[in-house]
Amino acid sequence: MEVIKHEGPGRLGLVRLGDYSFRTPALAGVDFTLSPFNSFFHPDEPGDYDFNLAPSIPLGFYTPAEVIEKALGRLWSVNYDGFNAFYLPALRRTEYLEEFFKIIERYNFEAVYLGNSKILVKEYRYFVKILRELRERFPNLMIIADLEPFFYPLAVYLGVDAFDTRSLKLYDFEGKGFTQYSPFLWGKEPNSLDFARETILLVRNALESGKLRYLVENLFYTQYHAGILRIADLEHADYLEKYTPIQKETVYFISDASIRRPEVKRWHSRVLERFTPPKNTELVLLFPCSAKKPYSFSRSHTLYRRAVKEALGSGTARVHELILTSPFGVVPREWEWLAKYDIVVTGHWSEEEIKPAAELLAKTLEKYPKDVPIVAHLDEAYVEIARLAGELSGREIIFTRVENGTTSKESLNSLTETLREFHLEGTKEDRTYRYFENIRKVFDFYFGIGAGEAVLPDNGHVKGSKMLRLFVENQQTGTFRDGVISVTPFGMQRIYDSLKAYWVKIDFDLRGDVFAVGVNEADERIRPDDIVGVVRDETVVGVGKAVLAGEEMIRAKKGVAVKVRKRA
């Protein structure tokens, strides 16, 4: 199985079986054929199927250890020739998974049938854990499960590739028809296979458009969905984030589960790990977010900045601004282009929103020198966040007097009066430095601290007006426009030499795309859709877009790892 596109562990894939191929997510009996389960005690010869299930022993979820050990002894004696699919019983005793994995690895199976699936979804932690173990260890393995269609979006999001449809006939036999509200409301006419087809098509379309997470949060919601997704978000956030492409479009936070999305976790970690304040900062300003993005285009932020300019004049080049928002917490002004999101605004903040935002703000404020004053122009829950952050960081925060909202005449006058107490003077060098910093910080977001300095050092040059071209020693390192960047091989070489970040190493002449089988090593920080440098003998020979996560590139043996855009 080759991975074409990721959204979280969920993926669009291509399975090749001789001259026949099909795309996943898929349905057994529709997109491919799957042999009947072969009991170890009554093994059949491989039949004429796309996937032939090897003889196995049907162990229950709560099977005791001594029975599992005896079964494993028998399974090692099976002749697996001619079988390309392995039956993996889902067991509460996950310590035995390793033995089953060794069998899968030794005989190079192409698919795994996850047994006890309908029981497993009721055991939230085990469902996520087993899928994670399979997905991380065997990136080219197709995972098949037996679940009702209302589980398809969530199961695919967590790593399942295909579904057995044979058990759905039981619903037809009982005269039940699936509806989008299943399992609460049933239709009057049997329709199990038709509904499975409709649902899998919906999942594919969601994957193709990068909207699978929305589908998971919106459709077919049961207590099992809620429990599984919560466990995945809270206990396996690194698993979800690792396979989640870098955000390029607006993310809509539509439910309480939305604030736990991988994009939010990633943002928090990058604020902590990849943001450093400008060196000439002499005053920090805290502002609330706005409905319009980027914030600078909004009416409220236009008014804030006008008040700051009136109070400080040239000194604005020595002011740094942080925007407070949910669920991203803190957005440095330079990153406002990257904070593409929309959320329901009611004025009511939950504890799950306030505390993480305050903790992130506190850790961000600790990055500034202790003698740098902090002024907050906030209202409502933003004030609570800032006060808590001040307590956590031990930093004093000066609050302006806000009446009737932060944009009222009285409030803006208070902001101006408060800022006039600070006497800051900015120079031409300060303005040039901040202009460069606005660009550098975006490169730091994507590659790590120092990347911006690598592509645009103090002796660098910027050419253009809308599409900015960056140069070092008369060689172009990249481009920048409204937070969207590109990097040339020369620029990527400078990033690689400086940070040793976002690289994929090969040992052959680069002529086209890089396939996973040709990847020797890859930076584990790489996420799908990241810009990466293709490196041979410490030289960047090409720049491209990652299809797989860095860790996945190393383990995978099939499919494209990097789509190369530019060669050196």
XYZ file of C-alpha atoms in Angstrom:
568
model
C 0.000 0.000 0.000
C 1.293 3.448 -0.985
C 0.266 6.579 0.902
C -0.965 9.408 -1.319
C -2.184 11.904 1.258
C -2.466 12.190 5.027
C -4.863 13.782 7.479
C -3.742 12.612 10.848
C -3.013 8.869 10.749
C -5.861 8.611 8.218
C -4.682 8.381 4.655
C -5.658 8.110 1.043
C -3.786 5.124 -0.272
C -3.188 3.117 -3.410
C -3.069 -0.694 -3.209
C -1.541 -2.571 -6.131
C -2.285 -6.276 -6.581
C -0.659 -7.405 -9.792
C -2.492 -5.683 -12.640
C -5.344 -4.632 -10.338
C -5.291 -1.602 -8.063
C -7.756 0.277 -5.864
C -7.769 3.284 -3.565
C -8.354 3.359 0.153
C -10.354 3.899 2.306
C -12.115 0.927 0.765
C -14.783 -1.719 1.300
C -14.286 -5.476 1.154
C -16.764 -6.908 -1.314
C -16.933 -3.628 -3.227
C -13.384 -2.432 -3.900
C -11.598 -5.741 -3.252
C -12.361 -9.328 -2.319
C -11.552 -10.872 1.036
C -11.530 -14.598 1.727
C -13.634 -16.090 4.545
C -11.929 -16.377 7.907
C -9.756 -19.487 8.049
C -9.741 -21.232 11.411
C -6.448 -22.848 12.391
C -8.346 -26.073 12.928
C -9.962 -26.082 9.491
C -7.428 -24.442 7.157
C -8.428 -24.056 3.546
C -6.182 -23.598 0.554
C -5.834 -19.978 -0.610
C -8.753 -19.173 -2.851
C -9.208 -16.793 -5.716
C -9.378 -13.610 -3.638
C -7.471 -10.315 -3.563
C -6.706 -10.914 0.098
C -6.471 -14.413 1.511
C -6.723 -14.595 5.277
C -4.156 -16.973 6.721
C -5.279 -19.751 9.094
C -5.438 -18.442 12.640
C -6.989 -18.965 16.038
C -9.947 -16.747 16.973
C -8.938 -15.441 20.389
C -11.356 -13.326 22.408
C -10.530 -9.902 23.799
C -10.360 -11.231 27.380
C -8.485 -14.472 26.572
C -6.187 -15.433 29.494
C -2.408 -15.336 29.099
C -1.847 -19.103 29.085
C -4.263 -19.583 26.178
C -2.646 -16.775 24.191
C 0.791 -18.294 24.691
C -0.416 -21.702 23.561
C -2.069 -20.141 20.475
C 1.114 -18.290 19.549
C 3.022 -21.553 19.665
C 0.587 -23.058 17.172
C 0.626 -19.990 14.911
C 4.388 -20.111 14.469
C 3.960 -23.579 12.933
C 1.521 -22.447 10.215
C 2.592 -22.547 6.558
C 1.756 -19.008 5.417
C 2.689 -19.500 1.764
C -0.042 -18.141 -0.496
C -1.658 -15.999 2.202
C -1.249 -12.229 2.118
C -3.545 -11.186 5.001
C -3.094 -11.936 8.700
C -5.852 -12.150 11.312
C -4.758 -10.138 14.362
C -6.941 -10.793 17.381
C -7.464 -7.674 19.470
C -6.397 -8.551 22.995
C -6.607 -6.736 26.285
C -3.157 -8.144 27.043
C -1.300 -5.864 24.642
C 2.069 -7.172 25.835
C 1.536 -10.071 23.407
C 1.164 -7.800 20.387
C 4.904 -7.933 19.781
C 4.779 -11.675 19.079
C 2.001 -11.212 16.533
C 3.944 -8.334 14.969
C 6.963 -10.605 14.513
C 4.829 -13.009 12.484
C 3.496 -10.155 10.343
C 7.033 -8.861 9.814
C 8.608 -12.225 9.021
C 6.062 -13.209 6.395
C 5.651 -9.716 4.924
C 1.847 -9.674 4.948
C 0.158 -6.971 2.880
C -2.915 -6.602 5.097
C -4.026 -7.204 8.675
C -7.581 -8.038 9.648
C -8.224 -6.549 13.085
C -10.311 -9.062 14.986
C -12.879 -8.263 17.672
C -13.308 -4.771 16.211
C -16.849 -4.271 17.493
C -15.764 -5.122 21.013
C -12.592 -3.100 20.681
C -14.383 0.213 20.021
C -15.938 -0.097 23.473
C -12.438 -0.303 24.963
C -11.307 3.192 24.040
C -7.660 3.030 25.068
C -7.020 -0.355 23.507
C -8.618 0.647 20.219
C -6.343 3.672 19.843
C -3.265 1.875 21.185
C -3.512 -1.092 18.819
C -4.120 1.086 15.772
C -1.181 3.279 16.719
C 1.156 0.325 17.166
C 0.169 -1.129 13.799
C 0.335 2.149 11.930
C 3.700 3.241 13.287
C 5.383 -0.114 12.803
C 3.915 -1.080 9.422
C 3.265 2.064 7.331
C 2.595 0.067 4.137
C 0.225 -2.415 5.770
C -3.492 -2.154 4.995
C -5.591 -2.404 8.157
C -9.037 -3.994 7.748
C -11.719 -3.825 10.452
C -15.304 -5.028 10.807
C -17.324 -1.998 11.929
C -20.660 -0.351 11.220
C -20.585 2.557 8.731
C -21.154 5.168 11.443
C -17.662 4.295 12.724
C -15.916 4.748 9.361
C -14.847 8.429 9.711
C -13.329 7.990 13.180
C -11.717 4.634 12.372
C -10.125 6.001 9.196
C -8.911 9.099 11.037
C -7.099 6.856 13.525
C -5.545 4.578 10.910
C -7.996 1.975 9.526
C -7.849 1.604 5.723
C -10.688 -0.750 4.827
C -13.820 -2.350 6.216
C -15.380 -5.814 5.990
C -19.024 -5.415 4.966
C -20.226 -8.993 5.387
C -21.559 -8.610 8.920
C -23.744 -5.699 7.774
C -26.144 -8.251 6.286
C -27.347 -8.922 9.818
C -28.964 -5.499 9.836
C -30.692 -6.253 6.541
C -31.880 -9.543 7.987
C -33.384 -7.684 10.951
C -35.046 -5.206 8.589
C -33.008 -2.237 9.801
C -31.860 0.483 7.446
C -28.983 2.810 8.339
C -29.533 6.563 8.511
C -27.064 9.384 9.132
C -28.350 9.411 12.709
C -27.480 5.776 13.361
C -27.474 4.029 15.717
C -30.274 6.077 17.244
C -32.699 6.218 14.324
C -33.054 3.364 11.887
C -34.604 3.422 8.432
C -37.426 1.071 7.447
C -35.774 -0.444 4.383
C -32.612 -2.630 4.438
C -29.734 -0.642 2.915
C -26.547 -1.725 4.663
C -24.217 -2.030 1.673
C -25.588 1.073 -0.047
C -25.116 3.075 3.135
C -21.579 1.710 3.536
C -20.781 2.846 -0.017
C -22.203 6.323 0.621
C -20.267 6.680 3.851
C -16.916 5.516 2.513
C -17.293 7.927 -0.408
C -17.963 10.717 2.073
C -14.826 9.767 3.995
C -12.718 9.726 0.826
C -14.000 13.129 -0.219
C -13.301 14.505 3.257
C -9.737 13.169 3.112
C -9.123 14.615 -0.324
C -10.271 18.064 0.781
C -8.551 17.951 4.193
C -11.850 17.901 6.090
C -11.805 14.470 7.731
C -11.501 15.848 11.262
C -14.658 17.928 10.687
C -16.465 14.783 9.587
C -15.309 12.941 12.701
C -16.573 15.719 14.977
C -19.899 16.144 13.190
C -21.151 12.804 11.957
C -22.433 9.602 13.583
C -21.573 10.693 17.098
C -21.992 8.094 19.857
C -20.556 7.724 23.338
C -17.901 5.439 21.853
C -16.877 8.104 19.346
C -16.604 10.705 22.096
C -14.525 8.433 24.322
C -12.177 7.227 21.595
C -11.555 10.715 20.196
C -10.924 12.133 23.661
C -8.400 9.394 24.439
C -6.697 9.943 21.084
C -6.515 13.725 21.581
C -5.380 13.672 25.205
C -3.208 10.555 25.418
C -1.947 10.199 21.842
C -1.671 13.814 20.717
C 1.832 13.180 19.376
C 0.505 10.330 17.228
C -2.166 12.514 15.643
C 0.111 15.535 15.197
C 2.902 13.528 13.602
C 0.761 12.709 10.563
C -1.241 15.949 10.383
C -0.184 18.187 7.475
C 0.934 21.727 8.130
C -2.095 24.002 8.243
C -2.617 25.976 5.044
C -6.326 26.779 5.176
C -8.600 28.188 7.853
C -9.423 25.726 10.624
C -12.959 25.998 11.990
C -13.314 25.109 15.647
C -16.849 23.749 15.790
C -17.045 21.743 19.016
C -15.410 21.223 22.374
C -13.322 18.499 20.720
C -11.989 21.044 18.216
C -9.832 22.795 20.798
C -7.885 19.548 21.209
C -7.080 19.268 17.494
C -3.469 18.438 16.530
C -3.090 21.883 14.945
C -3.683 23.484 18.353
C -1.142 21.266 20.108
C 1.363 22.025 17.355
C 0.812 25.781 17.660
C 1.367 25.735 21.418
C 4.590 23.757 21.084
C 5.910 26.035 18.339
C 5.243 29.169 20.365
C 7.306 27.619 23.135
C 10.052 26.130 20.968
C 10.294 28.353 17.888
C 9.396 31.872 18.950
C 11.953 34.307 20.311
C 11.145 37.991 20.980
C 12.815 40.631 18.786
C 16.100 41.697 20.385
C 15.177 45.387 20.516
C 11.915 44.906 22.460
C 11.477 47.524 25.181
C 7.711 47.160 25.729
C 5.267 44.244 25.349
C 1.614 44.854 24.463
C -1.153 42.306 24.955
C -4.246 42.616 22.745
C -7.362 40.457 22.280
C -7.948 38.654 19.003
C -10.414 39.760 16.349
C -12.919 37.933 14.177
C -11.148 39.076 11.029
C -7.835 37.444 10.122
C -5.095 38.488 9.914
C -5.737 40.677 12.912
C -4.045 43.732 11.419
C -6.819 43.949 8.817
C -9.533 44.168 11.470
C -11.149 47.385 12.666
C -10.201 46.775 16.309
C -6.491 46.211 15.635
C -6.372 49.175 13.269
C -7.635 51.310 16.156
C -5.172 49.745 18.635
C -2.197 50.407 16.380
C -3.326 53.957 15.656
C -3.447 54.601 19.413
C 0.023 53.052 19.868
C 1.446 55.180 17.050
C -0.105 58.331 18.516
C 1.407 57.620 21.921
C 4.856 56.354 20.966
C 5.614 57.607 17.451
C 8.883 56.112 16.207
C 9.061 54.096 19.432
C 6.574 51.589 17.971
C 9.600 49.900 16.363
C 10.647 48.889 19.893
C 7.235 47.520 20.892
C 6.306 43.873 20.514
C 2.700 42.693 20.353
C 1.149 39.415 21.489
C -2.452 38.567 20.658
C -4.482 36.399 23.041
C -6.976 34.008 21.508
C -8.704 30.675 21.917
C -7.667 27.964 21.315
C -4.216 28.992 19.979
C -3.552 30.874 23.195
C -0.837 33.292 22.098
C -0.134 34.634 18.613
C 2.999 36.770 18.157
C 2.232 39.611 15.745
C 4.684 38.199 13.190
C 2.724 34.934 13.092
C -0.718 36.437 12.565
C -0.564 35.318 8.907
C -0.231 31.734 10.096
C -3.073 31.754 12.644
C -5.824 30.796 10.217
C -8.815 29.805 12.287
C -12.376 30.671 13.153
C -14.219 29.891 16.356
C -17.660 30.508 17.830
C -17.437 33.681 19.934
C -19.932 33.895 22.791
C -17.896 35.644 25.473
C -17.943 32.481 27.589
C -14.608 30.712 28.023
C -14.307 27.249 29.515
C -11.611 26.237 31.975
C -10.186 24.071 29.185
C -9.615 27.271 27.180
C -8.507 29.685 29.917
C -5.895 27.625 31.733
C -3.846 26.479 28.682
C -3.913 30.025 27.259
C -2.687 31.479 30.557
C 0.060 28.886 30.909
C 1.241 29.486 27.358
C 1.208 33.250 27.884
C 3.170 32.892 31.116
C 5.882 30.841 29.422
C 5.971 33.291 26.519
C 6.376 36.299 28.827
C 9.314 34.559 30.489
C 11.173 34.849 27.174
C 11.409 38.658 27.556
C 13.971 40.377 29.817
C 12.532 40.994 33.273
C 12.949 44.764 32.979
C 10.708 44.954 29.894
C 7.283 46.317 30.962
C 4.057 44.574 29.882
C 0.853 46.475 29.105
C -2.458 44.675 28.587
C -5.373 46.243 26.719
C -7.968 43.549 27.348
C -11.491 42.857 28.535
C -13.718 39.949 29.572
C -11.973 36.558 29.925
C -8.779 37.921 28.377
C -8.167 39.826 31.615
C -8.482 36.603 33.618
C -5.971 34.911 31.303
C -3.466 37.749 31.632
C -3.819 37.973 35.435
C -3.255 34.220 35.796
C -0.275 34.405 33.418
C 1.194 37.224 35.476
C 0.921 35.141 38.636
C 2.444 32.064 36.967
C 5.338 33.981 35.421
C 5.944 36.366 38.304
C 5.677 39.293 35.886
C 3.816 42.504 36.667
C 1.236 43.406 34.018
C -0.139 46.936 33.666
C -3.813 46.926 32.668
C -5.368 49.831 30.818
C -8.784 51.065 31.902
C -11.329 49.429 29.564
C -14.943 50.633 29.439
C -17.617 49.428 27.006
C -15.174 47.252 25.093
C -11.558 47.721 24.055
C -12.414 49.887 21.029
C -14.557 52.496 22.773
C -13.270 56.060 22.798
C -12.681 55.904 26.553
C -10.716 52.664 26.319
C -8.527 53.834 23.441
C -7.797 57.072 25.270
C -6.742 55.032 28.296
C -4.419 52.958 26.091
C -2.825 56.118 24.672
C -2.427 57.730 28.106
C -0.872 54.587 29.573
C 1.633 54.263 26.731
C 2.685 57.924 26.899
C 4.302 57.140 30.241
C 6.917 55.159 28.323
C 9.481 57.168 26.424
C 10.680 55.051 23.535
C 12.575 56.210 20.481
C 13.030 54.084 17.391
C 15.672 54.540 14.716
C 15.829 53.709 11.028
C 17.866 50.636 11.986
C 15.053 49.549 14.348
C 12.498 49.792 11.543
C 14.685 47.803 9.139
C 15.364 45.197 11.819
C 11.631 44.762 12.530
C 10.850 44.552 8.806
C 13.361 41.695 8.517
C 12.043 40.100 11.715
C 8.494 39.962 10.341
C 9.857 37.705 7.596
C 12.390 35.765 9.657
C 9.884 34.718 12.319
C 7.712 32.967 9.725
C 10.688 30.894 8.548
C 11.428 30.117 12.204
C 7.859 28.817 12.575
C 8.318 26.354 9.730
C 11.904 25.213 10.313
C 13.008 26.258 13.795
C 14.813 29.163 15.457
C 17.602 30.398 13.214
C 15.994 29.544 9.880
C 14.924 33.156 9.349
C 18.435 34.366 10.052
C 19.769 31.792 7.582
C 17.620 32.940 4.649
C 17.691 36.649 5.571
C 20.713 37.657 7.665
C 21.517 41.289 8.468
C 23.516 41.555 5.245
C 20.665 40.045 3.211
C 18.418 41.913 0.804
C 14.698 41.973 0.034
C 13.437 42.756 -3.451
C 9.887 43.257 -4.648
C 6.722 44.705 -3.172
C 3.992 42.046 -2.851
C 5.999 38.906 -3.586
C 9.205 39.495 -1.649
C 12.344 37.786 -2.911
C 15.095 37.176 -0.377
C 18.779 37.321 -1.318
C 22.095 36.578 0.323
C 25.292 37.412 -1.588
C 23.220 37.946 -4.757
C 21.752 34.442 -4.570
C 18.055 33.962 -3.874
C 17.237 32.028 -0.728
C 13.444 32.108 -0.875
C 10.266 34.128 -1.206
C 7.718 35.558 1.197
C 4.196 36.822 0.607
C 1.577 37.257 3.310
C 3.101 34.501 5.427
C 3.447 32.051 2.519
C 7.052 31.060 1.874
C 9.176 29.132 -0.566
C 12.831 28.121 -0.306
C 15.434 27.655 -3.015
C 18.060 24.868 -2.851
C 20.604 27.549 -1.894
C 18.340 28.776 0.913
C 17.685 25.221 2.082
C 21.435 24.592 2.153
C 21.865 27.574 4.464
C 19.053 26.270 6.719
C 20.582 22.784 6.716
C 24.065 24.081 7.538
C 22.702 26.254 10.338
C 20.027 24.015 11.905
C 20.368 20.500 10.430
C 16.596 20.594 10.100
C 13.988 19.276 7.648
C 16.296 17.073 5.626
C 15.851 13.783 3.771
C 19.067 11.927 2.975
C 19.633 9.861 -0.176
C 22.657 8.200 -1.806
C 21.740 8.364 -5.509
C 21.529 10.963 -8.270
C 18.321 12.935 -7.922
C 16.329 12.852 -11.159
C 12.692 13.042 -10.015
C 10.661 12.469 -6.868
C 12.172 10.672 -3.878
C 10.531 7.334 -3.101
C 10.408 5.943 0.419
C 12.557 2.954 -0.506
C 15.379 5.363 -1.407
C 15.341 7.309 1.871
C 18.308 6.501 4.082
C 17.522 8.914 6.893
C 14.971 11.677 7.496
C 14.432 14.377 10.098
C 11.721 13.176 12.496
C 10.385 16.750 12.715
C 9.069 16.498 9.149
C 5.278 16.491 8.767
C 3.244 15.863 5.578
C 3.302 18.904 3.240
C 6.424 20.376 4.882
C 9.100 21.953 2.711
C 12.150 19.683 2.953
C 15.666 19.587 1.586
C 16.891 16.472 -0.220
C 20.475 15.944 0.929
C 23.265 13.855 -0.581
C 26.753 13.916 0.940
C 25.818 16.958 3.080
C 24.748 18.914 -0.013
C 21.162 19.942 -0.711
C 20.455 18.589 -4.185
C 16.751 19.419 -4.250
C 13.816 20.955 -2.410
C 10.353 19.450 -2.305
C 7.141 18.815 -0.397
C 6.945 15.907 2.020
C 4.199 13.371 1.367
C 4.978 11.326 4.486
C 6.047 12.193 8.012
C 9.799 11.960 8.597
C 9.579 8.887 10.811
C 7.250 7.256 8.301
C 9.683 7.811 5.422
C 12.284 5.667 7.152
C 9.934 2.735 7.815
C 7.965 2.819 4.564
C 9.075 0.727 1.588
C 6.586 1.897 -1.013
C 5.296 5.160 -2.442
C 6.567 8.705 -2.842
C 8.235 10.268 0.212
C 9.049 13.693 -1.265
C 7.625 15.404 -4.338
C 10.626 17.326 -5.626
C 9.900 20.877 -6.814
C 13.398 22.284 -7.408
C 16.748 20.677 -8.085
C 20.082 22.324 -7.355
